[in-house]
mmCIF file of N, CA and C in Angstrom:
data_model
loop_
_atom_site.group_PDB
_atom_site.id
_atom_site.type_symbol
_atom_site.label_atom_id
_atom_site.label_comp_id
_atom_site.label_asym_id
_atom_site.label_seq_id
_atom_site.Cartn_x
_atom_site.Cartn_y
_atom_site.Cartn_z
ATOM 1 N N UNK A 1 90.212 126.937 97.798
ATOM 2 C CA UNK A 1 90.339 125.587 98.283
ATOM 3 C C UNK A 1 90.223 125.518 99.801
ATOM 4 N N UNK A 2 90.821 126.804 100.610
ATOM 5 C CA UNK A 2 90.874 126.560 101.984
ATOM 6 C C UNK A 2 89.280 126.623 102.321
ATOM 7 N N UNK A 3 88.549 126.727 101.602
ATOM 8 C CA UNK A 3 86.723 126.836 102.122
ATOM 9 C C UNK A 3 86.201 126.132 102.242
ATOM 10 N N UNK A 4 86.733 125.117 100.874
ATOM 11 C CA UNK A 4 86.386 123.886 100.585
ATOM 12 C C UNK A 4 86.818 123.145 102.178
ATOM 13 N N UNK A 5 87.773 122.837 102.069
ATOM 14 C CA UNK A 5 88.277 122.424 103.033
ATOM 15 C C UNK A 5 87.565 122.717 104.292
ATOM 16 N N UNK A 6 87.209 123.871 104.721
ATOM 17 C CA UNK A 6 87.089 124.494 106.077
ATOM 18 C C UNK A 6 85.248 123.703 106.186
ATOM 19 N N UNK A 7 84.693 123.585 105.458
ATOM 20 C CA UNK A 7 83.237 123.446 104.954
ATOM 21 C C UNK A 7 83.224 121.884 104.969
ATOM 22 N N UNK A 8 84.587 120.635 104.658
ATOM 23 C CA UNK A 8 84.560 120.133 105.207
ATOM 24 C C UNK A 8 84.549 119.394 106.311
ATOM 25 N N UNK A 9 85.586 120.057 106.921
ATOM 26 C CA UNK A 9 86.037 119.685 108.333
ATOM 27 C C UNK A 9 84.703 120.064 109.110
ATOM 28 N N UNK A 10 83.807 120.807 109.036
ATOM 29 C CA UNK A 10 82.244 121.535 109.783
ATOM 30 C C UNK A 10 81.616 120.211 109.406
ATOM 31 N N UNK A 11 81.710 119.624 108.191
ATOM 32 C CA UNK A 11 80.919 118.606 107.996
ATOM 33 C C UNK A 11 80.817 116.981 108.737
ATOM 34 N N UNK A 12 81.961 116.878 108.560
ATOM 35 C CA UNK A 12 82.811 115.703 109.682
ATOM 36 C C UNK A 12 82.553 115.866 111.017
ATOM 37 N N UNK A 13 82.891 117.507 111.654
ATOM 38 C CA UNK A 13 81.945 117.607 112.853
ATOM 39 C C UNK A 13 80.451 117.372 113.174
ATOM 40 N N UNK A 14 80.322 117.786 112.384
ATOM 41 C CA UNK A 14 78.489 117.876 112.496
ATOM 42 C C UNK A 14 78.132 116.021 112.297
ATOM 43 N N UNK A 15 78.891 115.407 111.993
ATOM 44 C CA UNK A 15 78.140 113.790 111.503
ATOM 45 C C UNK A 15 79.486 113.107 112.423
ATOM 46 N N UNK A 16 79.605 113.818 113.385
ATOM 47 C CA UNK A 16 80.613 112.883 114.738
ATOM 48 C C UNK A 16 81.926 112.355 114.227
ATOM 49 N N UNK A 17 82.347 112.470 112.754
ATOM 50 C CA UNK A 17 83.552 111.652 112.489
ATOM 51 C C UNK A 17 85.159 112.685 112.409
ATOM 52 N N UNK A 18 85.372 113.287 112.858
ATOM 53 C CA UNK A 18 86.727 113.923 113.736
ATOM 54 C C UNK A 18 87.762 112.750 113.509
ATOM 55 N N UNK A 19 87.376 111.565 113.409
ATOM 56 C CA UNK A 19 88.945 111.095 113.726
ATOM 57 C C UNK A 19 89.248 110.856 112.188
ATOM 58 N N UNK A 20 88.302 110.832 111.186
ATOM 59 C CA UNK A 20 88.694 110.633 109.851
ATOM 60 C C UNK A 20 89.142 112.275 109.167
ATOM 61 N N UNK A 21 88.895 113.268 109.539
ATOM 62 C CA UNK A 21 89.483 114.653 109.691
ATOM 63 C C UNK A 21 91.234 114.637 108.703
ATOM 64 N N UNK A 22 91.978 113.986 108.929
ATOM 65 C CA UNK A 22 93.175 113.900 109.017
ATOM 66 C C UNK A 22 93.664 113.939 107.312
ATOM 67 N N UNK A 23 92.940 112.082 107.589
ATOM 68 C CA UNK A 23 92.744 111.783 105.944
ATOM 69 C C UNK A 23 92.079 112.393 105.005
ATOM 70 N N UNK A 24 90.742 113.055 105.445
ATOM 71 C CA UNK A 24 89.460 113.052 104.617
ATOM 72 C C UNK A 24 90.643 114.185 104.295
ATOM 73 N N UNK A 25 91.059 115.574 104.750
ATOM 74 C CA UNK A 25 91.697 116.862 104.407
ATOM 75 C C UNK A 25 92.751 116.355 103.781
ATOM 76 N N UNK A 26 93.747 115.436 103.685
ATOM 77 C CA UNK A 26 94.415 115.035 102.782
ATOM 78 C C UNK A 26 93.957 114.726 100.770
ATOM 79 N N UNK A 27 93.100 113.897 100.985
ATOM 80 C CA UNK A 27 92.065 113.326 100.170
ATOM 81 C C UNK A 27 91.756 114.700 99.585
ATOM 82 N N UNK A 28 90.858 115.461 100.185
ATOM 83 C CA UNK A 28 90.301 116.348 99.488
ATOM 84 C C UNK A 28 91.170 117.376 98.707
ATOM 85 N N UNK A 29 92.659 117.737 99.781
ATOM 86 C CA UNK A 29 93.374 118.411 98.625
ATOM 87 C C UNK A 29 94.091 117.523 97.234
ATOM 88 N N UNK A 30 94.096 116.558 97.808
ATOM 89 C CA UNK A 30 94.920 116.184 96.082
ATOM 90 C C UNK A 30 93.739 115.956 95.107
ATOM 91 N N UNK A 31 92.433 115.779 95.597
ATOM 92 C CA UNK A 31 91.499 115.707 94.702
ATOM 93 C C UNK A 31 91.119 117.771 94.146
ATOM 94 N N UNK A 32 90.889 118.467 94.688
ATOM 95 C CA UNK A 32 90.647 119.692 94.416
ATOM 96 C C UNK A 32 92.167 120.381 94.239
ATOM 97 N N UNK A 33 93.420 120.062 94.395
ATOM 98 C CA UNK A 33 94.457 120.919 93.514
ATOM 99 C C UNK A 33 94.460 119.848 91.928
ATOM 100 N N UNK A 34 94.367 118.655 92.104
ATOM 101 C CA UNK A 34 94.011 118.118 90.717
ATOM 102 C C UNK A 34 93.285 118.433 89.593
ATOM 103 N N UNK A 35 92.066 118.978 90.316
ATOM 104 C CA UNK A 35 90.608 119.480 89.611
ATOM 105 C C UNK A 35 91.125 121.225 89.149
ATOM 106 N N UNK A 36 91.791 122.052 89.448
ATOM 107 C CA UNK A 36 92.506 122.985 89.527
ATOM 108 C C UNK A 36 93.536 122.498 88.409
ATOM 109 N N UNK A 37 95.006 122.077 88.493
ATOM 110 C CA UNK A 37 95.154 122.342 87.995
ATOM 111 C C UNK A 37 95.419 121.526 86.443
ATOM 112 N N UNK A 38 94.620 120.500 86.424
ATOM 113 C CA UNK A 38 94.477 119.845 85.004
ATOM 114 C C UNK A 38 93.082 119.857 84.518
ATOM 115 N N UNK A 39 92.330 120.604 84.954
ATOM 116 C CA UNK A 39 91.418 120.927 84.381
ATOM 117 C C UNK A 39 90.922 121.769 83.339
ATOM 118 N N UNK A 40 91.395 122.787 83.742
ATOM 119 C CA UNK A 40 91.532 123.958 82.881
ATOM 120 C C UNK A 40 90.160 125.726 83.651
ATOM 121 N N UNK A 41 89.615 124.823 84.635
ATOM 122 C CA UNK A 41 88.290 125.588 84.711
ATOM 123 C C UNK A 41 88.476 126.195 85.930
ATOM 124 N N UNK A 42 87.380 126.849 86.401
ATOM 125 C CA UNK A 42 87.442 127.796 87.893
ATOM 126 C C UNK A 42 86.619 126.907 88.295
ATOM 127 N N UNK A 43 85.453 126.518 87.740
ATOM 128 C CA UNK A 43 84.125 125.811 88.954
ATOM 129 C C UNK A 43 84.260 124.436 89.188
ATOM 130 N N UNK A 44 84.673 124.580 90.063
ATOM 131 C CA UNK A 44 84.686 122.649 90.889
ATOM 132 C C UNK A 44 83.574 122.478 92.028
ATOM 133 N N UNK A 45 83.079 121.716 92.017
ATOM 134 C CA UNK A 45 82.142 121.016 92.676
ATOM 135 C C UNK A 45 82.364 120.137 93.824
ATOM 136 N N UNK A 46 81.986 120.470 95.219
ATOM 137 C CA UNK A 46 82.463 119.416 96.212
ATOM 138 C C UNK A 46 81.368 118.973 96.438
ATOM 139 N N UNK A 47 81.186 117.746 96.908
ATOM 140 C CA UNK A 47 80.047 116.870 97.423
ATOM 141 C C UNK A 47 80.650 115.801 98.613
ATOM 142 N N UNK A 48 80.336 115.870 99.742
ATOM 143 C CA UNK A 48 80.259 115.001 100.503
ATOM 144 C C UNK A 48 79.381 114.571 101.221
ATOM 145 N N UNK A 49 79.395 113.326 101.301
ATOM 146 C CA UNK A 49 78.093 112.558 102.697
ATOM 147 C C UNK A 49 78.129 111.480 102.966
ATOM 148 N N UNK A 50 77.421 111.020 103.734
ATOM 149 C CA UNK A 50 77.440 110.134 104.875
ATOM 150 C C UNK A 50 76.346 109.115 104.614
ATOM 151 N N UNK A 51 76.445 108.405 103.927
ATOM 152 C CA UNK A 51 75.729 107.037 103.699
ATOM 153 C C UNK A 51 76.038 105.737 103.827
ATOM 154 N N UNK A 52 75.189 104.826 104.431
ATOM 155 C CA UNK A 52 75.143 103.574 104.529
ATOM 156 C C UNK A 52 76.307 103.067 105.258
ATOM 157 N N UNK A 53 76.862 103.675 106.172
ATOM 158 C CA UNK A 53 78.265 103.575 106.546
ATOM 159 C C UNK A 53 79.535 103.622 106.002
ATOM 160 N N UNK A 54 79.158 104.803 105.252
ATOM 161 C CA UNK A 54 80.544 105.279 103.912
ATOM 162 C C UNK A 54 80.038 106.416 104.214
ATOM 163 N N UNK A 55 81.357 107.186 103.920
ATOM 164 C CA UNK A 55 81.514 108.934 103.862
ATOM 165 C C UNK A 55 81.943 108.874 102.354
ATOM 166 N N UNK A 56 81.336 109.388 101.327
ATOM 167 C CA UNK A 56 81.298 109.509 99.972
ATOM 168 C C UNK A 56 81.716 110.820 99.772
ATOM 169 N N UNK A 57 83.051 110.903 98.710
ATOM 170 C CA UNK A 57 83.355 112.275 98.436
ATOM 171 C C UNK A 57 83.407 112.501 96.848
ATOM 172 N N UNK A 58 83.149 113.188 96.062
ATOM 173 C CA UNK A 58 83.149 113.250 94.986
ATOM 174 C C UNK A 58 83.623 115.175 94.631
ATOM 175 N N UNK A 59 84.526 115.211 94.073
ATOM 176 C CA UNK A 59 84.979 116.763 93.662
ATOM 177 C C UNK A 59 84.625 116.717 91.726
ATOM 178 N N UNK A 60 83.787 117.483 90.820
ATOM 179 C CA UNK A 60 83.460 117.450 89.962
ATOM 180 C C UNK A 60 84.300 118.657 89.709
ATOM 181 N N UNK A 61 85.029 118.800 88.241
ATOM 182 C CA UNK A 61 85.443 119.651 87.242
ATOM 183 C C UNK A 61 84.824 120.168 86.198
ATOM 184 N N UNK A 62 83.863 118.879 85.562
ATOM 185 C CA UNK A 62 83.248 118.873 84.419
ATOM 186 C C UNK A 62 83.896 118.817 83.240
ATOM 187 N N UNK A 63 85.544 118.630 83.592
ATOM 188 C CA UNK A 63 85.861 118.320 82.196
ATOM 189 C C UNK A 63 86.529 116.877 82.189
ATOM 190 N N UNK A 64 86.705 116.383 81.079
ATOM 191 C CA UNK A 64 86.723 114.812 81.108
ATOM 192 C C UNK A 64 88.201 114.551 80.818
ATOM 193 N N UNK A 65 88.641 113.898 81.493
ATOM 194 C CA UNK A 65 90.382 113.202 81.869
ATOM 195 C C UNK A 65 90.772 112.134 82.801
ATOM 196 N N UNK A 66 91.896 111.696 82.606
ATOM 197 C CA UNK A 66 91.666 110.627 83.401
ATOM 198 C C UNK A 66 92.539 110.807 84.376
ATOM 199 N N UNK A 67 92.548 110.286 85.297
ATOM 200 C CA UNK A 67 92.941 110.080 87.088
ATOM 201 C C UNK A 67 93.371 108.911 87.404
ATOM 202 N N UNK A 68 94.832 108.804 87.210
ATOM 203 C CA UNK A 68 94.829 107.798 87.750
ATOM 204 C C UNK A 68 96.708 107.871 88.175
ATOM 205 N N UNK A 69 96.218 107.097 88.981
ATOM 206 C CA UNK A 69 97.746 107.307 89.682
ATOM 207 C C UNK A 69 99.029 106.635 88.562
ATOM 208 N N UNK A 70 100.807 107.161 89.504
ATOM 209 C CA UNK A 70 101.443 107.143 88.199
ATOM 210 C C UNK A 70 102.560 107.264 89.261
ATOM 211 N N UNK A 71 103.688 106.520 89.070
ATOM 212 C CA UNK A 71 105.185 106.539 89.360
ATOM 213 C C UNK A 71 105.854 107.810 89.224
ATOM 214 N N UNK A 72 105.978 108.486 89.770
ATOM 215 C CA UNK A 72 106.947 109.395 89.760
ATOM 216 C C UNK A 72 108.266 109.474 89.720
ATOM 217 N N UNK A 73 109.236 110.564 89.126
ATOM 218 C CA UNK A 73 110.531 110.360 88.970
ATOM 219 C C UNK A 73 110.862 110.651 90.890
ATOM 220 N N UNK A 74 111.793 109.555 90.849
ATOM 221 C CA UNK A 74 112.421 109.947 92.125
ATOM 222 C C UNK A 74 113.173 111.337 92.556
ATOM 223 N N UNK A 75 113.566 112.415 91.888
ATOM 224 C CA UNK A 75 113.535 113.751 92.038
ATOM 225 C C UNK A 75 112.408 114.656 91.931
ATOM 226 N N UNK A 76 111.336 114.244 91.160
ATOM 227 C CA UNK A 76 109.871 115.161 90.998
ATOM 228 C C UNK A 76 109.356 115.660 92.490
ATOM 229 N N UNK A 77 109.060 116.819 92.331
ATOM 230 C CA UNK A 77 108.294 117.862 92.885
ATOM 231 C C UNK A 77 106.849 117.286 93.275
ATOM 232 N N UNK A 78 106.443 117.299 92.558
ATOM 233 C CA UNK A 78 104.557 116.335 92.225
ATOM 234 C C UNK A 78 104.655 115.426 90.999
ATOM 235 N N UNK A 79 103.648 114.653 91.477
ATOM 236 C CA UNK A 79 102.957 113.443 90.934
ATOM 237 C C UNK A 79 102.427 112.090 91.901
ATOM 238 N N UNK A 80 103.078 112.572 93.151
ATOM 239 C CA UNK A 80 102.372 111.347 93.664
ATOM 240 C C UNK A 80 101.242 111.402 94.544
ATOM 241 N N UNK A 81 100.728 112.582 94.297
ATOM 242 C CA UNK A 81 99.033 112.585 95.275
ATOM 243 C C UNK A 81 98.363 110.966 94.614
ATOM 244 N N UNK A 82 98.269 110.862 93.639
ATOM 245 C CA UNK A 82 97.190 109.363 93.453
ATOM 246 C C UNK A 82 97.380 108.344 93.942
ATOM 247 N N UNK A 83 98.638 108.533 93.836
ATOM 248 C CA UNK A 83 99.406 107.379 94.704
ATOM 249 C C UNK A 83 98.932 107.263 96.499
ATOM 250 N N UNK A 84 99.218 108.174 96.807
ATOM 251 C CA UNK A 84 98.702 108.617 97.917
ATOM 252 C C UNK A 84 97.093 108.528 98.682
ATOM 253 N N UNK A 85 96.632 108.694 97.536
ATOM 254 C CA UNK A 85 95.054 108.698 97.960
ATOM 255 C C UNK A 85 94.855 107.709 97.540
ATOM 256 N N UNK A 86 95.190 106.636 96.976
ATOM 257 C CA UNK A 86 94.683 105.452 96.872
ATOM 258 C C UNK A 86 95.169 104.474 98.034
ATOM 259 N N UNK A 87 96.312 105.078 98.522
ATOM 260 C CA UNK A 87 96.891 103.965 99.553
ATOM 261 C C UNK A 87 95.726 104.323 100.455
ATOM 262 N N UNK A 88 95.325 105.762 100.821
ATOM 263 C CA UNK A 88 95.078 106.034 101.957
ATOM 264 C C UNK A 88 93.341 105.716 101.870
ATOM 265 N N UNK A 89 92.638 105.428 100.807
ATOM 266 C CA UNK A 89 91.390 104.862 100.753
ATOM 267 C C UNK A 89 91.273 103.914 100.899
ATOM 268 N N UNK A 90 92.537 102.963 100.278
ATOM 269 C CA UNK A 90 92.539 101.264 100.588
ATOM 270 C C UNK A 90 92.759 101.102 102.151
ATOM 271 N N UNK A 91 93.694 101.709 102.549
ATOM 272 C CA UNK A 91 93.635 101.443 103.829
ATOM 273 C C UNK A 91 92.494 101.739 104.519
ATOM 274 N N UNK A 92 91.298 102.619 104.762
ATOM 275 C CA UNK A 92 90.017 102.836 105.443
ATOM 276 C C UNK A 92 89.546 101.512 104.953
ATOM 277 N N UNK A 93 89.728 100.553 103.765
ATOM 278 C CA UNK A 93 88.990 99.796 103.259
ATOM 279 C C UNK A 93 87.965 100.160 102.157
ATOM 280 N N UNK A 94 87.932 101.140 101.844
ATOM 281 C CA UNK A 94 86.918 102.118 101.056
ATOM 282 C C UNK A 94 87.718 101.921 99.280
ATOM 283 N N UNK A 95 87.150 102.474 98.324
ATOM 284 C CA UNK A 95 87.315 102.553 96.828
ATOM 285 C C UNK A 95 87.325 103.839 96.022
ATOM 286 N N UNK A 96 87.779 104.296 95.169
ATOM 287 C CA UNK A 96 87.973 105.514 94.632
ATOM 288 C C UNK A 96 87.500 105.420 92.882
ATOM 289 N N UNK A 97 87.458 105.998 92.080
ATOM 290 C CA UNK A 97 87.600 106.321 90.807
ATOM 291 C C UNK A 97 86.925 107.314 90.141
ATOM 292 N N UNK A 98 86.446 107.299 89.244
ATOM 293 C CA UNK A 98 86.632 108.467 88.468
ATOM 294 C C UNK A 98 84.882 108.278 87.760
ATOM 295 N N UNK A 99 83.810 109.088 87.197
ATOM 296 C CA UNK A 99 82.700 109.076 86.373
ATOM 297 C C UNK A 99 82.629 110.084 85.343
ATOM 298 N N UNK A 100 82.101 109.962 84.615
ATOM 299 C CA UNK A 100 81.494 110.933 83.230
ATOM 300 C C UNK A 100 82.902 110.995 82.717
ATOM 301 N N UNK A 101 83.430 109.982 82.148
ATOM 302 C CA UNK A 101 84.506 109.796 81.357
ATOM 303 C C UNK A 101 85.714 110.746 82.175
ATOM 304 N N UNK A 102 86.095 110.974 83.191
ATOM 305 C CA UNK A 102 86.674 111.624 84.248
ATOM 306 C C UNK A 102 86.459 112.483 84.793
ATOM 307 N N UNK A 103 85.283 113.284 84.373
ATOM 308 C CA UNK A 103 84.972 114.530 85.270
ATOM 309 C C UNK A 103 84.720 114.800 85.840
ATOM 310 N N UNK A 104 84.534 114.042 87.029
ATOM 311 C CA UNK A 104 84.347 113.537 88.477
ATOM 312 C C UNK A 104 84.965 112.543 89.117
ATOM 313 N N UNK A 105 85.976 112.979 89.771
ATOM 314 C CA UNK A 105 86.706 111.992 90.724
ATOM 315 C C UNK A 105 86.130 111.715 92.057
ATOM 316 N N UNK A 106 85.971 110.490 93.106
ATOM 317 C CA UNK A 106 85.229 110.224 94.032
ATOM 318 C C UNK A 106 85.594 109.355 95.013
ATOM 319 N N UNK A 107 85.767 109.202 96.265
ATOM 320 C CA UNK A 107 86.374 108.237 96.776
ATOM 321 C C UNK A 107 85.344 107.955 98.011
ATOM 322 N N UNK A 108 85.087 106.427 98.384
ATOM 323 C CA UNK A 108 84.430 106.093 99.295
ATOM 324 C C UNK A 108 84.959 105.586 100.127
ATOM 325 N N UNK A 109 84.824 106.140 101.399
ATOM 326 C CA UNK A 109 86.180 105.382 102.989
ATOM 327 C C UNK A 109 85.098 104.760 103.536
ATOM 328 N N UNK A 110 85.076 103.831 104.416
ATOM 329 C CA UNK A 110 84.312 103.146 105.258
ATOM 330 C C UNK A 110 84.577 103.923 106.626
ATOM 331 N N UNK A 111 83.948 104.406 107.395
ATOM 332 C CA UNK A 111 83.079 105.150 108.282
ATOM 333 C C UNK A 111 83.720 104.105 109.603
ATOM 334 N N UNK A 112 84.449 104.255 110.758
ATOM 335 C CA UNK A 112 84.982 103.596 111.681
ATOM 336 C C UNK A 112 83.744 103.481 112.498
ATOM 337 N N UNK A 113 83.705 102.254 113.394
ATOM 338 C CA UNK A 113 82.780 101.540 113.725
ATOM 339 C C UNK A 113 82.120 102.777 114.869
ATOM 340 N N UNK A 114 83.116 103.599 115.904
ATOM 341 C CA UNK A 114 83.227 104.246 116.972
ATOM 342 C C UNK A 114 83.287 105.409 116.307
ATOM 343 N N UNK A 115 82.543 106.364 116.383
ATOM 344 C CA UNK A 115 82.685 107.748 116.317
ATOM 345 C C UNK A 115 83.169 108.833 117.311
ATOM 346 N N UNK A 116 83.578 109.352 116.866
ATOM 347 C CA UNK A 116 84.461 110.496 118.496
ATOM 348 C C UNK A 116 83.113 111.404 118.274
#
């Protein structure tokens, strides 16, 4: 996962957006420890890019489930990454969900006007 990660953050550099860095590495781990560990599989798939003034992320599993965020017990350990990544996509203004009956989760942030 830390490659994933590291392969992002190079990517964000390379297309000037550093200040979305923060979130996007948030985002990406609850999407790739998700894909891990309710999946069942080793090969996950990262995809990111930079279109139309959206940074598009999509992490593929290939196996089909659903994603979707969920209340947690107020003592739990985990459960609230969805929660989390949905606040934190709504807030960029951007949208998230899920394709191929879940086996691909994906979230689109809107791209800040100013690039660092």
């Amino acid at each position: 996962m830390s490659l994933m990660r590291r392969i992002a953050a190079a990517r964000l550099r390379y297309c000037g957006l550093e200040t979305m860095t923060d979130d996007v590495m948030l985002i990406l781990s609850e999407l790739l420890t998700n894909a891990l560990l309710h999946s069942g599989t080793s090969e996950i798939n990262l995809n990111i890019a930079l279109q139309d003034g959206s940074l598009h992320i999509a992490v593929r599993d290939g196996m089909p489930g659903s994603a979707e965020p969920k209340v947690a017990e107020h003592n739990a350990e985990s459960g609230r990454g969805l929660m989390l990544l949905a606040a934190l996509v709504a807030e960029s203004g951007g949208t998230w969900g899920t394709l191929d009956d879940g086996a691909t989760t994906w979230c689109r942030l809107t791209v800040p006007a100013e690039r660092s």
